[in-house]
PDB file of C-alpha atoms in Angstrom:
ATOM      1  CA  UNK W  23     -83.258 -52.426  23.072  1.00 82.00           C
ATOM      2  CA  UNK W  24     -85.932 -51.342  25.813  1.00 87.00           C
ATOM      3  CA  UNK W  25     -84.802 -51.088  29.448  1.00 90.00           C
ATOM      4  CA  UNK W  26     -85.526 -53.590  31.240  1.00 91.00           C
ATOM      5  CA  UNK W  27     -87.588 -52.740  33.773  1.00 92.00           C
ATOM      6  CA  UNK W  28     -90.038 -51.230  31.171  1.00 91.00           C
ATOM      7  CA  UNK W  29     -90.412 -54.807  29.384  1.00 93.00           C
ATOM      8  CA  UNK W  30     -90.314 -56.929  32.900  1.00 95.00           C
ATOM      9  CA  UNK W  31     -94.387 -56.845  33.045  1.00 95.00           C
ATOM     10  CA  UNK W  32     -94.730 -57.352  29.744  1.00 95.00           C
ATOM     11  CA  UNK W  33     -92.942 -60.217  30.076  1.00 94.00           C
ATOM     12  CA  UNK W  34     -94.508 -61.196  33.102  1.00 96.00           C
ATOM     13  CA  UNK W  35     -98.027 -61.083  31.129  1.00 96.00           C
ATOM     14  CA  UNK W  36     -96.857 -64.100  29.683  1.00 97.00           C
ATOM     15  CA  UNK W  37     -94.451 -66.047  32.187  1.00 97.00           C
ATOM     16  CA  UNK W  38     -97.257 -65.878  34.593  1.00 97.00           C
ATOM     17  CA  UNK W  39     -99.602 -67.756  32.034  1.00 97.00           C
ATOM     18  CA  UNK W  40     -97.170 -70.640  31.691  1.00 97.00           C
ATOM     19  CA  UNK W  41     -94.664 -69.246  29.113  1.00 98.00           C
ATOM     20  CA  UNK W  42     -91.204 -69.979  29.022  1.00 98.00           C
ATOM     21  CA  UNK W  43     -89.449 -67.133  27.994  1.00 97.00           C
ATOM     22  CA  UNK W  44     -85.990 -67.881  25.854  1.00 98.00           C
ATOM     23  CA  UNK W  45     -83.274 -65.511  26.012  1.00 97.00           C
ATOM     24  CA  UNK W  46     -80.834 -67.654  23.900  1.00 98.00           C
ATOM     25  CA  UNK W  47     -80.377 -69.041  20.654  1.00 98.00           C
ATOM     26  CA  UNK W  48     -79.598 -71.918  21.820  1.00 98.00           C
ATOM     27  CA  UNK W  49     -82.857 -72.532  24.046  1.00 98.00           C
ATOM     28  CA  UNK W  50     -84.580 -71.932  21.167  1.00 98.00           C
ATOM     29  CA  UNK W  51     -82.926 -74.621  19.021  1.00 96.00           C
ATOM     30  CA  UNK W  52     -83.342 -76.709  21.767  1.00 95.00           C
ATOM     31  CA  UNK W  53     -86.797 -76.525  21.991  1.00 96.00           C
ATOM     32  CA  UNK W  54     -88.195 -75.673  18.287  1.00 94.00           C
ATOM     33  CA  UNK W  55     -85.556 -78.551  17.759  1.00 90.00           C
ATOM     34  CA  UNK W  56     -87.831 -81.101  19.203  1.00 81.00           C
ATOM     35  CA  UNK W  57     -89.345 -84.162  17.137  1.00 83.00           C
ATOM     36  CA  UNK W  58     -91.952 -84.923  19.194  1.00 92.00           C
ATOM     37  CA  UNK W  59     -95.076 -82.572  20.359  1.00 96.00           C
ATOM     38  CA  UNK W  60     -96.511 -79.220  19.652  1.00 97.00           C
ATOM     39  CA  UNK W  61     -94.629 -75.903  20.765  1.00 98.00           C
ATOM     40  CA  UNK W  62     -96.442 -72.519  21.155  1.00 98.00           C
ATOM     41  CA  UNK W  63     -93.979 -69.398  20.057  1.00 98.00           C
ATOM     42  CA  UNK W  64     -95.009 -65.790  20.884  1.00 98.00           C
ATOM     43  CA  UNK W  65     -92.936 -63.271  19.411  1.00 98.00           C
ATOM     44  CA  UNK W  66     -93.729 -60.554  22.318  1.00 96.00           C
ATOM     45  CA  UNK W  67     -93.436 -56.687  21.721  1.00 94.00           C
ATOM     46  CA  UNK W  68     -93.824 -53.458  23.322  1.00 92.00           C
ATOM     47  CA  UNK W  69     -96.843 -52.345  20.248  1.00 89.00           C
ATOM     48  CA  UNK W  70     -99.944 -51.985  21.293  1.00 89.00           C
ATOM     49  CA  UNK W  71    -101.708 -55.038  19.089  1.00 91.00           C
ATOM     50  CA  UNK W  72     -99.552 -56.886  21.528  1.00 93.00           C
ATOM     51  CA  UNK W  73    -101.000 -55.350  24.507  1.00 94.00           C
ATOM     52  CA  UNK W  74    -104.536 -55.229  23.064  1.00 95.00           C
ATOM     53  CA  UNK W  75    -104.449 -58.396  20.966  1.00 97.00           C
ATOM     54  CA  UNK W  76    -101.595 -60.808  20.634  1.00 97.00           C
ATOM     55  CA  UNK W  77    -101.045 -61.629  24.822  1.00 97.00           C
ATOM     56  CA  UNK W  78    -104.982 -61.629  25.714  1.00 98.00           C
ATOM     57  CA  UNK W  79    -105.880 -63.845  22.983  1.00 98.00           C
ATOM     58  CA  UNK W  80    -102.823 -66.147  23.544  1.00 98.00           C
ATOM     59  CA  UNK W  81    -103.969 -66.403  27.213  1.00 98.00           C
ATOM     60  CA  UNK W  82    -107.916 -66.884  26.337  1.00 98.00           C
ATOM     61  CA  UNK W  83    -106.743 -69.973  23.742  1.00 98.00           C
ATOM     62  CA  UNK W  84    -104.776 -71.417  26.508  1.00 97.00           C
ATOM     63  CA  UNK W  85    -106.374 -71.490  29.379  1.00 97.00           C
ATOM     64  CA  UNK W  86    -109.779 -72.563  27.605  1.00 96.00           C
ATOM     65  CA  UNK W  87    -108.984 -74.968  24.738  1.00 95.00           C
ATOM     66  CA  UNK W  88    -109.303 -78.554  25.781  1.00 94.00           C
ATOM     67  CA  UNK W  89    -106.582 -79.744  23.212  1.00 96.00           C
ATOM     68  CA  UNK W  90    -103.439 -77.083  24.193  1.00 95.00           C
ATOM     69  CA  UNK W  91     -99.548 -77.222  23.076  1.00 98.00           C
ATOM     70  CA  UNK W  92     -97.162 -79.216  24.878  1.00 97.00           C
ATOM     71  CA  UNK W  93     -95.362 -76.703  25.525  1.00 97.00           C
ATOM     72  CA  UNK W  94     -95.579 -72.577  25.549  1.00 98.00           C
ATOM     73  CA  UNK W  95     -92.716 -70.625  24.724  1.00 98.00           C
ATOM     74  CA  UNK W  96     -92.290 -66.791  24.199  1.00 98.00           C
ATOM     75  CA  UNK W  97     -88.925 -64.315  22.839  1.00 98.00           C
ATOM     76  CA  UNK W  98     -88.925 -60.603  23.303  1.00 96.00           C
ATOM     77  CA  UNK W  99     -88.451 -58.548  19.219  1.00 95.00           C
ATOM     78  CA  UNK W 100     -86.425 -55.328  20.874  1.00 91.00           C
ATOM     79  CA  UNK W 101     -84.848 -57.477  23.317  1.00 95.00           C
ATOM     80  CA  UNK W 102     -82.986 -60.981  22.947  1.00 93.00           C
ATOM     81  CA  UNK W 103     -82.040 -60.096  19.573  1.00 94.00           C
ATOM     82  CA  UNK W 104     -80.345 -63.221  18.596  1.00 97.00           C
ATOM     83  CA  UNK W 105     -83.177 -65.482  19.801  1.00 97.00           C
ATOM     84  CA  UNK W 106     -85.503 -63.813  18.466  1.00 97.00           C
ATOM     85  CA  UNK W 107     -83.376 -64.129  15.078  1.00 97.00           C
ATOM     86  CA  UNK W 108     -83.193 -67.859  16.022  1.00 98.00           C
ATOM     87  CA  UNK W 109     -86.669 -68.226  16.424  1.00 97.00           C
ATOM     88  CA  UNK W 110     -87.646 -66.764  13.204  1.00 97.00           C
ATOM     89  CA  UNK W 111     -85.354 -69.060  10.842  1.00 97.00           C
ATOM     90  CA  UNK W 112     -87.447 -71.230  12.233  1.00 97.00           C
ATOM     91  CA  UNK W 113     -90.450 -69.638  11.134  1.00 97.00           C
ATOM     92  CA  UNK W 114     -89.420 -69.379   7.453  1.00 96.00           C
ATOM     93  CA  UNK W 115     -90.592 -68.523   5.092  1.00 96.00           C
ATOM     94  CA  UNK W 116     -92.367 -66.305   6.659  1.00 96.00           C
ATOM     95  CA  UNK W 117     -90.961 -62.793   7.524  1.00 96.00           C
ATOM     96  CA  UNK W 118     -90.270 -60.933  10.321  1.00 95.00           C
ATOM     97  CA  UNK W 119     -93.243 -60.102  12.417  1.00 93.00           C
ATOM     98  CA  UNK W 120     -93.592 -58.719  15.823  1.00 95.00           C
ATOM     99  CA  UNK W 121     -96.052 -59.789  17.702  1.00 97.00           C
ATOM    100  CA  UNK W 122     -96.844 -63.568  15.717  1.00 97.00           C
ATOM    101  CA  UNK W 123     -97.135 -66.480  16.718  1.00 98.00           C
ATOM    102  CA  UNK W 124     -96.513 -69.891  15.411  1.00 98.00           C
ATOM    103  CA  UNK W 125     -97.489 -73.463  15.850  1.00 98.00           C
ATOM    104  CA  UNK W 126     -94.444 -75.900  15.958  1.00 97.00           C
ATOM    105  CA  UNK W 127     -95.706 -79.841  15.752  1.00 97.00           C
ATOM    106  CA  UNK W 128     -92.970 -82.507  15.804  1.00 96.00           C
ATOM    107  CA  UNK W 129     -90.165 -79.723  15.013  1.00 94.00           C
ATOM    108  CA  UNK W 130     -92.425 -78.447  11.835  1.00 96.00           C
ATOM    109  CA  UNK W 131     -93.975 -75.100  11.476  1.00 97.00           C
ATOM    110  CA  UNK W 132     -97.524 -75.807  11.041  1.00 98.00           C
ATOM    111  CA  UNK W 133     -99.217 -72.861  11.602  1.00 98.00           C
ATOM    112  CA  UNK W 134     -98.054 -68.920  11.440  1.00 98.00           C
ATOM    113  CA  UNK W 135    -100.500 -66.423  12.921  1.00 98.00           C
ATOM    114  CA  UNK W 136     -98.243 -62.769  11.508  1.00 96.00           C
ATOM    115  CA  UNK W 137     -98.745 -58.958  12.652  1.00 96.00           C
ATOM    116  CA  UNK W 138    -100.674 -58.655   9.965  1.00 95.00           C
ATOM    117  CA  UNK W 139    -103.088 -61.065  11.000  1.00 95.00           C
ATOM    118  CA  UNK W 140    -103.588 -59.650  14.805  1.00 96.00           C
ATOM    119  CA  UNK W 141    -103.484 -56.019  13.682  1.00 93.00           C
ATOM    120  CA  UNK W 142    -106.687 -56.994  10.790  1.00 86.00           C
ATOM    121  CA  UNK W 143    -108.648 -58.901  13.400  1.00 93.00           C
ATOM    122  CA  UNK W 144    -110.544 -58.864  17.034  1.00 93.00           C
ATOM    123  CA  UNK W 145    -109.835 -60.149  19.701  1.00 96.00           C
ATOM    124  CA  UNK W 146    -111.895 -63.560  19.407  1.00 96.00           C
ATOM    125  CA  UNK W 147    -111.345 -64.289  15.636  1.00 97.00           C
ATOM    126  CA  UNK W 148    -107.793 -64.693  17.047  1.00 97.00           C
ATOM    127  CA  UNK W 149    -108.689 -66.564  19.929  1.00 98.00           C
ATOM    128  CA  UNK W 150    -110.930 -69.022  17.613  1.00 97.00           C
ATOM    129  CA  UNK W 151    -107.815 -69.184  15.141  1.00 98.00           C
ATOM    130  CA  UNK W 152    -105.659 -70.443  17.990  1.00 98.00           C
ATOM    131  CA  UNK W 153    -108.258 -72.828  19.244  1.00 98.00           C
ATOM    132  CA  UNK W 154    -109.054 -74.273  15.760  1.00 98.00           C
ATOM    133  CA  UNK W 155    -104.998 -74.466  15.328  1.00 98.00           C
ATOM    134  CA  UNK W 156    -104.767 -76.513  18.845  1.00 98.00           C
ATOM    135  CA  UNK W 157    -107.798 -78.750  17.804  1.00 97.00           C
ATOM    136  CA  UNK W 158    -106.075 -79.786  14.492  1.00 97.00           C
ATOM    137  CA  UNK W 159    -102.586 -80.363  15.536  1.00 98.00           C
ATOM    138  CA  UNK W 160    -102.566 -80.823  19.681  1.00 97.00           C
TER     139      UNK W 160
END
C-alpha cells in the first residue's frame, strides 16, 4: 500500500477525466456485472508507463473518439487490493497486469490492452488501439 496522499493526484488524473474510481469489490461486480453497454476499466499504478502511457492515452481515446464507453471506470493495483482482485477475475484469463485496461461490452470482456502492451508501444499506437476498440464495440 502507498500513502494516500502520494496516490490522491494520480487518482485525480483520472477522476477528473470522467472516471469512476471503485474502491470495493462489490462496486466492481456491480458494474462489470452489467448486461447492457460497454465499460472502460483502468487498472491505475504508481509505474511510470502509467504516468507516461497508460492515463494520457486513456484520456486522448476519450475525449476524442466519437463512439466512447458507456461508462469509465478505474481501481488503484497497490491500493484497493480486493477490488482490484475483483476486477481482474473479471479479466480472466488474462493475468495480472498493472497498468491494463480492458473493454467490458454487455458484461463480456472484449478487449484486454496488458502492461505488456503499453510498456512495447507509444503513446498513439495506444491511443489508436483504444479508438479502434471503441469503434468496434461502442
Amino acid at each position: 500500500m502507498y500513502p494516500e496522499y502520494m496516490v490522491a493526484p494520480i487518482r485525480e488524473d483520472l477522476t477528473s477525466a470522467g472516471f469512476e474510481q471503485l474502491m470495493t469489490p462489490e462496486e466492481v461486480d456491480q458494474v462489470l456485472s452489467e448486461q447492457e453497454g460497454t465499460v472502460l476499466v483502468a487498472v491505475n499504478s504508481v509505474c511510470g508507463c502509467a504516468a507516461a502511457k497508460a492515463r494520457p492515452a486513456l484520456k486522448m481515446a476519450v475525449s476524442s473518439s466519437e463512439k466512447r464507453p458507456d461508462k469509465l471506470v478505474t481501481v488503484f493495483a497497490g491500493m484497493e487490493g480486493e477490488a482490484v482482485a475483483k476486477a481482474r477475475e473479471h479479466m480472466l484469463p488474462y493475468p495480472p497486469s498493472s497498468p491494463s485496461i480492458a473493454l467490458f461490452k454487455n458484461g463480456e470482456l472484449v478487449h484486454m490492452i496488458e502492461r505488456y502492451h503499453i510498456e512495447g508501444n507509444d503513446l498513439i499506437r495506444i491511443v489508436d488501439n483504444l479508438k479502434g476498440a471503441f469503434e468496434d464495440y461502442c
